[in-house]
PDB file of C-alpha atoms in Angstrom:
ATOM      1  CA  MET A 462       0.000   0.000   0.000  1.00 39.00           C
ATOM      2  CA  ALA A 463       0.985   3.667   0.036  1.00 42.00           C
ATOM      3  CA  ASP A 464       3.473   5.267   2.393  1.00 51.00           C
ATOM      4  CA  PRO A 465       1.300   8.222   3.403  1.00 50.00           C
ATOM      5  CA  ALA A 466       2.692  11.217   5.236  1.00 57.00           C
ATOM      6  CA  ASP A 467       2.294  10.745   8.986  1.00 67.00           C
ATOM      7  CA  THR A 468       0.338  13.907   9.618  1.00 73.00           C
ATOM      8  CA  TYR A 469      -2.311  13.206   6.987  1.00 90.00           C
ATOM      9  CA  TRP A 470      -3.497   9.801   8.250  1.00 96.00           C
ATOM     10  CA  LEU A 471      -5.283   8.962  11.493  1.00 96.00           C
ATOM     11  CA  GLU A 472      -3.636   5.537  11.783  1.00 94.00           C
ATOM     12  CA  ASN A 473      -0.232   7.167  12.311  1.00 94.00           C
ATOM     13  CA  LEU A 474      -1.356   9.412  15.184  1.00 94.00           C
ATOM     14  CA  THR A 475      -1.807   8.817  18.911  1.00 94.00           C
ATOM     15  CA  TRP A 476      -5.176   9.510  20.491  1.00 95.00           C
ATOM     16  CA  GLU A 477      -3.863  12.798  21.924  1.00 96.00           C
ATOM     17  CA  GLU A 478      -2.601  13.890  18.517  1.00 94.00           C
ATOM     18  CA  THR A 479      -5.902  12.834  16.992  1.00 96.00           C
ATOM     19  CA  GLU A 480      -7.820  14.866  19.577  1.00 96.00           C
ATOM     20  CA  ASP A 481      -5.882  17.965  18.522  1.00 95.00           C
ATOM     21  CA  ALA A 482      -6.339  17.152  14.833  1.00 95.00           C
ATOM     22  CA  PHE A 483     -10.102  16.766  15.191  1.00 96.00           C
ATOM     23  CA  GLN A 484     -10.292  20.303  16.594  1.00 95.00           C
ATOM     24  CA  THR A 485      -8.767  21.868  13.491  1.00 95.00           C
ATOM     25  CA  VAL A 486      -9.541  19.506  10.618  1.00 96.00           C
ATOM     26  CA  ASP A 487     -12.080  20.598   8.009  1.00 97.00           C
ATOM     27  CA  ILE A 488     -12.887  17.152   6.615  1.00 98.00           C
ATOM     28  CA  VAL A 489     -12.180  13.540   7.518  1.00 98.00           C
ATOM     29  CA  ALA A 490     -11.684  11.358   4.424  1.00 98.00           C
ATOM     30  CA  LEU A 491     -12.576   7.666   4.129  1.00 98.00           C
ATOM     31  CA  PRO A 492     -10.958   5.839   1.179  1.00 98.00           C
ATOM     32  CA  CYS A 493     -13.107   2.910   0.002  1.00 98.00           C
ATOM     33  CA  GLY A 494     -11.787   0.071  -2.113  1.00 98.00           C
ATOM     34  CA  SER A 495     -12.396  -3.659  -2.366  1.00 98.00           C
ATOM     35  CA  THR A 496     -10.682  -7.039  -2.355  1.00 98.00           C
ATOM     36  CA  GLU A 497     -11.700  -8.732  -5.592  1.00 98.00           C
ATOM     37  CA  GLN A 498     -10.365 -10.237  -8.794  1.00 98.00           C
ATOM     38  CA  HIS A 499      -8.892  -7.902 -11.385  1.00 98.00           C
ATOM     39  CA  SER A 500      -8.303 -10.295 -14.275  1.00 98.00           C
ATOM     40  CA  THR A 501      -5.116 -12.353 -14.474  1.00 98.00           C
ATOM     41  CA  HIS A 502      -2.558  -9.523 -14.553  1.00 98.00           C
ATOM     42  CA  LEU A 503      -3.545  -7.363 -11.562  1.00 98.00           C
ATOM     43  CA  PRO A 504      -3.709  -8.146  -7.827  1.00 98.00           C
ATOM     44  CA  LEU A 505      -6.862  -8.384  -5.741  1.00 98.00           C
ATOM     45  CA  SER A 506      -5.908  -5.127  -4.016  1.00 98.00           C
ATOM     46  CA  VAL A 507      -6.280  -2.854  -7.071  1.00 98.00           C
ATOM     47  CA  ASP A 508      -9.237  -0.818  -5.819  1.00 98.00           C
ATOM     48  CA  SER A 509      -7.782  -0.446  -2.341  1.00 98.00           C
ATOM     49  CA  ILE A 510      -4.407   0.635  -3.716  1.00 98.00           C
ATOM     50  CA  ARG A 511      -6.186   3.199  -5.853  1.00 98.00           C
ATOM     51  CA  ALA A 512      -8.384   4.404  -2.986  1.00 98.00           C
ATOM     52  CA  GLU A 513      -5.458   4.974  -0.637  1.00 97.00           C
ATOM     53  CA  ARG A 514      -3.049   6.490  -3.122  1.00 97.00           C
ATOM     54  CA  LEU A 515      -5.622   8.758  -4.793  1.00 98.00           C
ATOM     55  CA  THR A 516      -6.926   9.910  -1.407  1.00 98.00           C
ATOM     56  CA  ASN A 517      -3.347  10.639  -0.384  1.00 97.00           C
ATOM     57  CA  GLU A 518      -3.038  12.889  -3.433  1.00 97.00           C
ATOM     58  CA  ILE A 519      -6.073  14.834  -2.198  1.00 98.00           C
ATOM     59  CA  LEU A 520      -4.796  15.055   1.388  1.00 97.00           C
ATOM     60  CA  GLU A 521      -1.389  16.335   0.327  1.00 96.00           C
ATOM     61  CA  ARG A 522      -2.769  19.006  -1.986  1.00 97.00           C
ATOM     62  CA  ALA A 523      -5.621  20.172   0.266  1.00 97.00           C
ATOM     63  CA  PRO A 524      -3.552  22.868   2.045  1.00 96.00           C
ATOM     64  CA  ALA A 525      -3.158  24.660  -1.290  1.00 97.00           C
ATOM     65  CA  TYR A 526      -6.952  25.025  -1.199  1.00 97.00           C
ATOM     66  CA  ASP A 527      -6.871  26.276   2.394  1.00 97.00           C
ATOM     67  CA  LEU A 528      -8.297  22.955   3.588  1.00 97.00           C
ATOM     68  CA  GLU A 529      -7.080  20.565   6.272  1.00 96.00           C
ATOM     69  CA  LEU A 530      -7.991  16.915   5.710  1.00 97.00           C
ATOM     70  CA  LEU A 531      -7.306  13.810   7.762  1.00 98.00           C
ATOM     71  CA  GLY A 532      -7.510  10.333   6.229  1.00 98.00           C
ATOM     72  CA  LEU A 533      -9.085   7.332   7.922  1.00 98.00           C
ATOM     73  CA  PRO A 534      -7.550   3.895   7.288  1.00 97.00           C
ATOM     74  CA  THR A 535      -8.559   2.562   3.881  1.00 98.00           C
ATOM     75  CA  LEU A 536     -11.612   0.308   3.927  1.00 98.00           C
ATOM     76  CA  SER A 537     -10.245  -2.546   1.833  1.00 98.00           C
ATOM     77  CA  TYR A 538     -13.410  -4.632   1.674  1.00 98.00           C
ATOM     78  CA  GLY A 539     -16.522  -3.562  -0.183  1.00 98.00           C
ATOM     79  CA  TYR A 540     -19.615  -4.868  -1.921  1.00 98.00           C
ATOM     80  CA  SER A 541     -18.257  -7.233  -4.591  1.00 97.00           C
ATOM     81  CA  GLU A 542     -20.913  -9.921  -4.896  1.00 96.00           C
ATOM     82  CA  HIS A 543     -20.673  -9.801  -8.706  1.00 95.00           C
ATOM     83  CA  HIS A 544     -17.051 -11.032  -8.497  1.00 96.00           C
ATOM     84  CA  ILE A 545     -17.622 -13.715  -5.853  1.00 95.00           C
ATOM     85  CA  ASP A 546     -17.064 -16.727  -8.132  1.00 95.00           C
ATOM     86  CA  TYR A 547     -13.428 -15.747  -8.674  1.00 96.00           C
ATOM     87  CA  PRO A 548     -11.097 -17.129  -5.958  1.00 97.00           C
ATOM     88  CA  GLY A 549      -9.906 -14.512  -3.498  1.00 97.00           C
ATOM     89  CA  THR A 550     -12.819 -12.120  -3.841  1.00 98.00           C
ATOM     90  CA  MET A 551     -14.009 -11.049  -0.381  1.00 98.00           C
ATOM     91  CA  THR A 552     -17.294  -9.204  -0.055  1.00 98.00           C
ATOM     92  CA  PHE A 553     -19.658  -7.946   2.581  1.00 98.00           C
ATOM     93  CA  SER A 554     -23.366  -8.251   2.042  1.00 97.00           C
ATOM     94  CA  SER A 555     -24.892  -4.954   0.996  1.00 97.00           C
ATOM     95  CA  GLU A 556     -26.602  -4.660   4.392  1.00 98.00           C
ATOM     96  CA  THR A 557     -23.363  -5.220   6.301  1.00 98.00           C
ATOM     97  CA  TYR A 558     -21.435  -2.804   4.107  1.00 98.00           C
ATOM     98  CA  ILE A 559     -24.029  -0.057   4.526  1.00 98.00           C
ATOM     99  CA  GLN A 560     -23.921  -0.547   8.286  1.00 98.00           C
ATOM    100  CA  MET A 561     -20.105  -0.376   8.321  1.00 98.00           C
ATOM    101  CA  ILE A 562     -20.114   2.988   6.533  1.00 98.00           C
ATOM    102  CA  VAL A 563     -22.803   4.271   8.895  1.00 98.00           C
ATOM    103  CA  GLU A 564     -20.873   3.097  11.965  1.00 98.00           C
ATOM    104  CA  LEU A 565     -17.647   4.733  10.799  1.00 98.00           C
ATOM    105  CA  GLY A 566     -19.513   7.961  10.085  1.00 98.00           C
ATOM    106  CA  ARG A 567     -21.143   7.761  13.513  1.00 98.00           C
ATOM    107  CA  CYS A 568     -17.675   7.621  15.083  1.00 98.00           C
ATOM    108  CA  VAL A 569     -16.545  10.646  13.080  1.00 98.00           C
ATOM    109  CA  ALA A 570     -19.580  12.620  14.233  1.00 98.00           C
ATOM    110  CA  HIS A 571     -19.114  11.459  17.840  1.00 97.00           C
ATOM    111  CA  HIS A 572     -15.605  12.919  17.829  1.00 97.00           C
ATOM    112  CA  GLY A 573     -16.969  16.313  16.852  1.00 96.00           C
ATOM    113  CA  VAL A 574     -16.153  16.377  13.147  1.00 97.00           C
ATOM    114  CA  SER A 575     -18.998  17.696  11.015  1.00 96.00           C
ATOM    115  CA  THR A 576     -17.857  16.722   7.508  1.00 98.00           C
ATOM    116  CA  LEU A 577     -16.937  13.362   5.992  1.00 98.00           C
ATOM    117  CA  LEU A 578     -15.510  12.765   2.521  1.00 98.00           C
ATOM    118  CA  ILE A 579     -15.881   9.312   0.995  1.00 98.00           C
ATOM    119  CA  VAL A 580     -13.387   8.638  -1.809  1.00 98.00           C
ATOM    120  CA  ASN A 581     -14.631   5.582  -3.666  1.00 98.00           C
ATOM    121  CA  CYS A 582     -12.647   3.472  -6.144  1.00 98.00           C
ATOM    122  CA  HIS A 583     -14.959   0.493  -6.636  1.00 98.00           C
ATOM    123  CA  GLY A 584     -18.145   0.725  -8.687  1.00 96.00           C
ATOM    124  CA  GLY A 585     -20.000  -1.912  -6.674  1.00 96.00           C
ATOM    125  CA  ASN A 586     -19.839   0.300  -3.577  1.00 98.00           C
ATOM    126  CA  ARG A 587     -21.834   3.125  -5.101  1.00 97.00           C
ATOM    127  CA  GLU A 588     -25.387   2.000  -4.373  1.00 97.00           C
ATOM    128  CA  PRO A 589     -24.657   0.975  -0.749  1.00 98.00           C
ATOM    129  CA  HIS A 590     -22.859   4.289  -0.284  1.00 98.00           C
ATOM    130  CA  LYS A 591     -25.956   6.237  -1.339  1.00 98.00           C
ATOM    131  CA  LEU A 592     -28.073   4.558   1.319  1.00 98.00           C
ATOM    132  CA  ALA A 593     -25.394   4.962   3.987  1.00 98.00           C
ATOM    133  CA  ILE A 594     -24.900   8.647   3.188  1.00 98.00           C
ATOM    134  CA  ASP A 595     -28.638   9.285   3.447  1.00 98.00           C
ATOM    135  CA  ARG A 596     -28.645   7.778   6.941  1.00 98.00           C
ATOM    136  CA  LEU A 597     -25.530   9.674   8.049  1.00 98.00           C
ATOM    137  CA  GLN A 598     -26.920  13.032   6.996  1.00 97.00           C
ATOM    138  CA  ARG A 599     -30.365  12.425   8.464  1.00 97.00           C
ATOM    139  CA  GLU A 600     -29.504  10.509  11.638  1.00 97.00           C
ATOM    140  CA  TYR A 601     -26.156  12.057  12.599  1.00 97.00           C
ATOM    141  CA  ASP A 602     -26.278  15.514  10.982  1.00 95.00           C
ATOM    142  CA  LEU A 603     -23.009  14.714   9.231  1.00 97.00           C
ATOM    143  CA  ASP A 604     -22.302  16.514   5.965  1.00 96.00           C
ATOM    144  CA  VAL A 605     -21.025  13.880   3.545  1.00 98.00           C
ATOM    145  CA  PHE A 606     -19.112  14.649   0.368  1.00 98.00           C
ATOM    146  CA  TYR A 607     -18.856  11.861  -2.169  1.00 98.00           C
ATOM    147  CA  VAL A 608     -16.106  11.396  -4.759  1.00 98.00           C
ATOM    148  CA  HIS A 609     -16.306   8.406  -7.056  1.00 98.00           C
ATOM    149  CA  TRP A 610     -12.872   9.181  -8.472  1.00 98.00           C
ATOM    150  CA  THR A 611     -13.544   7.860 -11.961  1.00 98.00           C
ATOM    151  CA  ASP A 612     -16.462  10.263 -12.451  1.00 98.00           C
ATOM    152  CA  PHE A 613     -14.113  13.237 -12.176  1.00 98.00           C
ATOM    153  CA  ALA A 614     -11.787  11.785 -14.828  1.00 98.00           C
ATOM    154  CA  ARG A 615     -14.306  10.118 -17.127  1.00 97.00           C
ATOM    155  CA  GLU A 616     -14.259  12.626 -19.990  1.00 97.00           C
ATOM    156  CA  LYS A 617     -10.476  12.512 -20.374  1.00 97.00           C
ATOM    157  CA  LEU A 618     -10.411   8.746 -19.910  1.00 98.00           C
ATOM    158  CA  GLU A 619     -12.821   8.372 -22.808  1.00 97.00           C
ATOM    159  CA  GLU A 620     -10.764  10.753 -24.953  1.00 97.00           C
ATOM    160  CA  ARG A 621      -7.669   8.627 -24.359  1.00 97.00           C
ATOM    161  CA  PHE A 622      -9.046   5.075 -24.122  1.00 97.00           C
ATOM    162  CA  GLY A 623     -12.491   5.151 -25.758  1.00 94.00           C
ATOM    163  CA  THR A 624     -15.412   3.577 -23.898  1.00 90.00           C
ATOM    164  CA  GLU A 625     -14.321  -0.026 -23.310  1.00 87.00           C
ATOM    165  CA  TRP A 626     -11.732   0.620 -20.563  1.00 92.00           C
ATOM    166  CA  GLY A 627     -13.697  -1.023 -17.762  1.00 92.00           C
ATOM    167  CA  HIS A 628     -12.683  -3.341 -14.955  1.00 96.00           C
ATOM    168  CA  ALA A 629      -8.943  -4.220 -15.041  1.00 97.00           C
ATOM    169  CA  GLY A 630      -8.584  -2.642 -18.477  1.00 97.00           C
ATOM    170  CA  GLU A 631      -6.515   0.272 -19.746  1.00 98.00           C
ATOM    171  CA  TYR A 632      -7.511   2.646 -16.941  1.00 97.00           C
ATOM    172  CA  GLU A 633      -6.916   0.538 -13.838  1.00 98.00           C
ATOM    173  CA  THR A 634      -3.828  -1.089 -15.320  1.00 98.00           C
ATOM    174  CA  SER A 635      -2.374   2.375 -15.978  1.00 98.00           C
ATOM    175  CA  GLN A 636      -2.946   3.453 -12.374  1.00 98.00           C
ATOM    176  CA  ILE A 637      -1.271   0.387 -10.887  1.00 98.00           C
ATOM    177  CA  GLU A 638       1.617   0.723 -13.343  1.00 98.00           C
ATOM    178  CA  HIS A 639       1.972   4.339 -12.226  1.00 98.00           C
ATOM    179  CA  TYR A 640       2.088   3.536  -8.505  1.00 98.00           C
ATOM    180  CA  TYR A 641       3.360  -0.059  -8.320  1.00 98.00           C
ATOM    181  CA  PRO A 642       4.536  -1.325 -11.737  1.00 98.00           C
ATOM    182  CA  GLU A 643       6.152  -4.362 -10.115  1.00 98.00           C
ATOM    183  CA  ARG A 644       2.715  -5.666  -9.105  1.00 98.00           C
ATOM    184  CA  VAL A 645       1.500  -6.015 -12.695  1.00 98.00           C
ATOM    185  CA  ARG A 646       1.990  -9.474 -14.239  1.00 98.00           C
ATOM    186  CA  LYS A 647       3.188  -8.155 -17.581  1.00 97.00           C
ATOM    187  CA  GLU A 648       3.163 -11.570 -19.241  1.00 97.00           C
ATOM    188  CA  LYS A 649      -0.562 -11.820 -18.416  1.00 97.00           C
ATOM    189  CA  LYS A 650      -1.523  -8.476 -19.972  1.00 97.00           C
ATOM    190  CA  VAL A 651      -3.759  -9.436 -22.893  1.00 97.00           C
ATOM    191  CA  PRO A 652      -6.844  -7.961 -24.559  1.00 97.00           C
ATOM    192  CA  GLN A 653      -9.820  -9.121 -22.529  1.00 96.00           C
ATOM    193  CA  THR A 654     -12.358 -11.445 -24.160  1.00 94.00           C
ATOM    194  CA  ARG A 655     -15.942 -10.248 -23.857  1.00 90.00           C
ATOM    195  CA  ARG A 656     -18.455 -13.058 -23.274  1.00 86.00           C
ATOM    196  CA  GLY A 657     -21.762 -11.240 -23.055  1.00 76.00           C
ATOM    197  CA  ARG A 658     -23.478  -7.845 -23.165  1.00 80.00           C
ATOM    198  CA  PHE A 659     -26.815  -7.136 -21.530  1.00 74.00           C
ATOM    199  CA  GLU A 660     -29.320  -4.384 -22.260  1.00 75.00           C
ATOM    200  CA  ALA A 661     -32.014  -4.955 -19.629  1.00 71.00           C
ATOM    201  CA  HIS A 662     -30.351  -7.321 -17.168  1.00 72.00           C
ATOM    202  CA  PRO A 663     -29.105  -5.003 -14.385  1.00 69.00           C
ATOM    203  CA  PHE A 664     -27.148  -7.515 -12.291  1.00 74.00           C
ATOM    204  CA  SER A 665     -24.658  -9.874 -13.903  1.00 81.00           C
ATOM    205  CA  TYR A 666     -21.868 -11.898 -12.377  1.00 87.00           C
ATOM    206  CA  PHE A 667     -18.556 -10.952 -13.892  1.00 84.00           C
ATOM    207  CA  HIS A 668     -17.858 -14.411 -15.288  1.00 88.00           C
ATOM    208  CA  GLU A 669     -20.921 -13.858 -17.493  1.00 88.00           C
ATOM    209  CA  LEU A 670     -19.251 -10.803 -19.036  1.00 89.00           C
ATOM    210  CA  THR A 671     -15.639 -11.792 -19.597  1.00 92.00           C
ATOM    211  CA  GLU A 672     -13.340 -14.786 -20.021  1.00 92.00           C
ATOM    212  CA  GLU A 673     -10.286 -13.493 -18.170  1.00 95.00           C
ATOM    213  CA  GLY A 674     -12.085 -11.353 -15.595  1.00 95.00           C
ATOM    214  CA  GLY A 675     -11.524  -7.912 -17.101  1.00 96.00           C
ATOM    215  CA  LEU A 676     -12.805  -5.556 -19.767  1.00 95.00           C
ATOM    216  CA  GLY A 677     -10.997  -3.574 -22.453  1.00 95.00           C
ATOM    217  CA  ASP A 678      -7.375  -3.969 -23.486  1.00 97.00           C
ATOM    218  CA  PRO A 679      -4.769  -3.583 -20.725  1.00 97.00           C
ATOM    219  CA  THR A 680      -1.976  -3.791 -23.311  1.00 98.00           C
ATOM    220  CA  GLU A 681      -2.978  -0.215 -24.224  1.00 97.00           C
ATOM    221  CA  SER A 682      -2.234   1.087 -20.716  1.00 98.00           C
ATOM    222  CA  ASP A 683      -0.476   4.452 -20.421  1.00 98.00           C
ATOM    223  CA  PRO A 684       1.019   5.239 -16.982  1.00 98.00           C
ATOM    224  CA  ALA A 685       2.550   8.528 -18.179  1.00 98.00           C
ATOM    225  CA  PHE A 686      -0.882   9.765 -19.247  1.00 98.00           C
ATOM    226  CA  MET A 687      -2.277   8.533 -15.943  1.00 98.00           C
ATOM    227  CA  GLU A 688       0.254  10.529 -13.951  1.00 98.00           C
ATOM    228  CA  ARG A 689      -0.921  13.719 -15.678  1.00 98.00           C
ATOM    229  CA  LEU A 690      -4.564  12.751 -15.271  1.00 98.00           C
ATOM    230  CA  ILE A 691      -4.182  12.104 -11.544  1.00 98.00           C
ATOM    231  CA  ASP A 692      -2.653  15.537 -11.130  1.00 98.00           C
ATOM    232  CA  GLU A 693      -5.461  17.246 -13.040  1.00 98.00           C
ATOM    233  CA  THR A 694      -8.221  15.212 -11.410  1.00 98.00           C
ATOM    234  CA  THR A 695      -6.937  15.907  -7.903  1.00 98.00           C
ATOM    235  CA  ASP A 696      -7.319  19.623  -8.610  1.00 98.00           C
ATOM    236  CA  ALA A 697     -10.785  19.094 -10.097  1.00 98.00           C
ATOM    237  CA  ILE A 698     -11.907  17.212  -6.985  1.00 98.00           C
ATOM    238  CA  LEU A 699     -10.579  19.856  -4.600  1.00 98.00           C
ATOM    239  CA  ASP A 700     -12.140  22.618  -6.715  1.00 98.00           C
ATOM    240  CA  ALA A 701     -15.505  20.843  -6.436  1.00 98.00           C
ATOM    241  CA  ILE A 702     -15.197  20.297  -2.681  1.00 98.00           C
ATOM    242  CA  SER A 703     -14.202  23.925  -2.102  1.00 97.00           C
ATOM    243  CA  ALA A 704     -17.114  25.193  -4.180  1.00 96.00           C
ATOM    244  CA  ASP A 705     -19.591  22.907  -2.417  1.00 96.00           C
ATOM    245  CA  LEU A 706     -18.330  23.952   1.018  1.00 95.00           C
ATOM    246  CA  LEU A 707     -18.890  27.580   0.068  1.00 92.00           C
ATOM    247  CA  THR A 708     -22.372  26.796  -1.193  1.00 92.00           C
ATOM    248  CA  LEU A 709     -23.207  24.975   2.042  1.00 87.00           C
ATOM    249  CA  THR A 710     -22.020  27.959   4.062  1.00 83.00           C
ATOM    250  CA  VAL A 711     -24.254  30.308   2.101  1.00 80.00           C
ATOM    251  CA  THR A 712     -27.350  28.111   1.989  1.00 81.00           C
ATOM    252  CA  SER A 713     -27.178  27.133   5.656  1.00 71.00           C
ATOM    253  CA  ALA A 714     -27.044  30.733   6.853  1.00 65.00           C
ATOM    254  CA  PRO A 715     -30.354  31.989   8.314  1.00 65.00           C
ATOM    255  CA  THR A 716     -32.340  34.383   6.165  1.00 63.00           C
ATOM    256  CA  ASN A 717     -34.097  37.507   7.369  1.00 61.00           C
ATOM    257  CA  GLN A 718     -37.825  37.030   7.603  1.00 54.00           C
TER     258      GLN A 718
END
């Protein structure tokens, strides 16, 4: 995993240091990944590597936006039921995963922090996250910001890789090659074989979609492009968070009657 700077991550602090940090921090960030198959050339930890490293990019650059962020330990298990038939995939049920997010948010609120940022790097987590965020905002009065990292980079990803760069394809392979090239099984990088496409079948197990376990063509990966994209996307995310914080400040202020 990443070697994050000590001061940006809760796991490296004592409880006394954390108490001080909670008094000054603007946002606590929760990176969310998964432990699941990523074809034959990438490790099971892809989404968790991405979640931690991409969150670390945000934490390190936040001071330039006059923001102080503190990262929670990466949640390396997610909702991955659609990958379960591949050995090594570990998944919570959707109900358990929702409750885990709610419980972590409850702890954040209990410690006096008012804003949580979820940085998500696994598509299967998105629907459970929506339900958890609704509960956190309603039950614990916790403002929750949500960054599904890929959404902030999608336009440029499609310009570079087209539209078939899905799971374990050009995009994710490029990110792992950027951060940990030694973890990519280069001899296993092959164009992925598509088995099926569905128009009105909303839930499919991944073995129904692909032979190797991935989508797209990882041989077309481009870590140099990815390095530039990460830099640009980090700024785009922090721009969005800053703008939304300002909007919340304005809209939450009382109006004269």
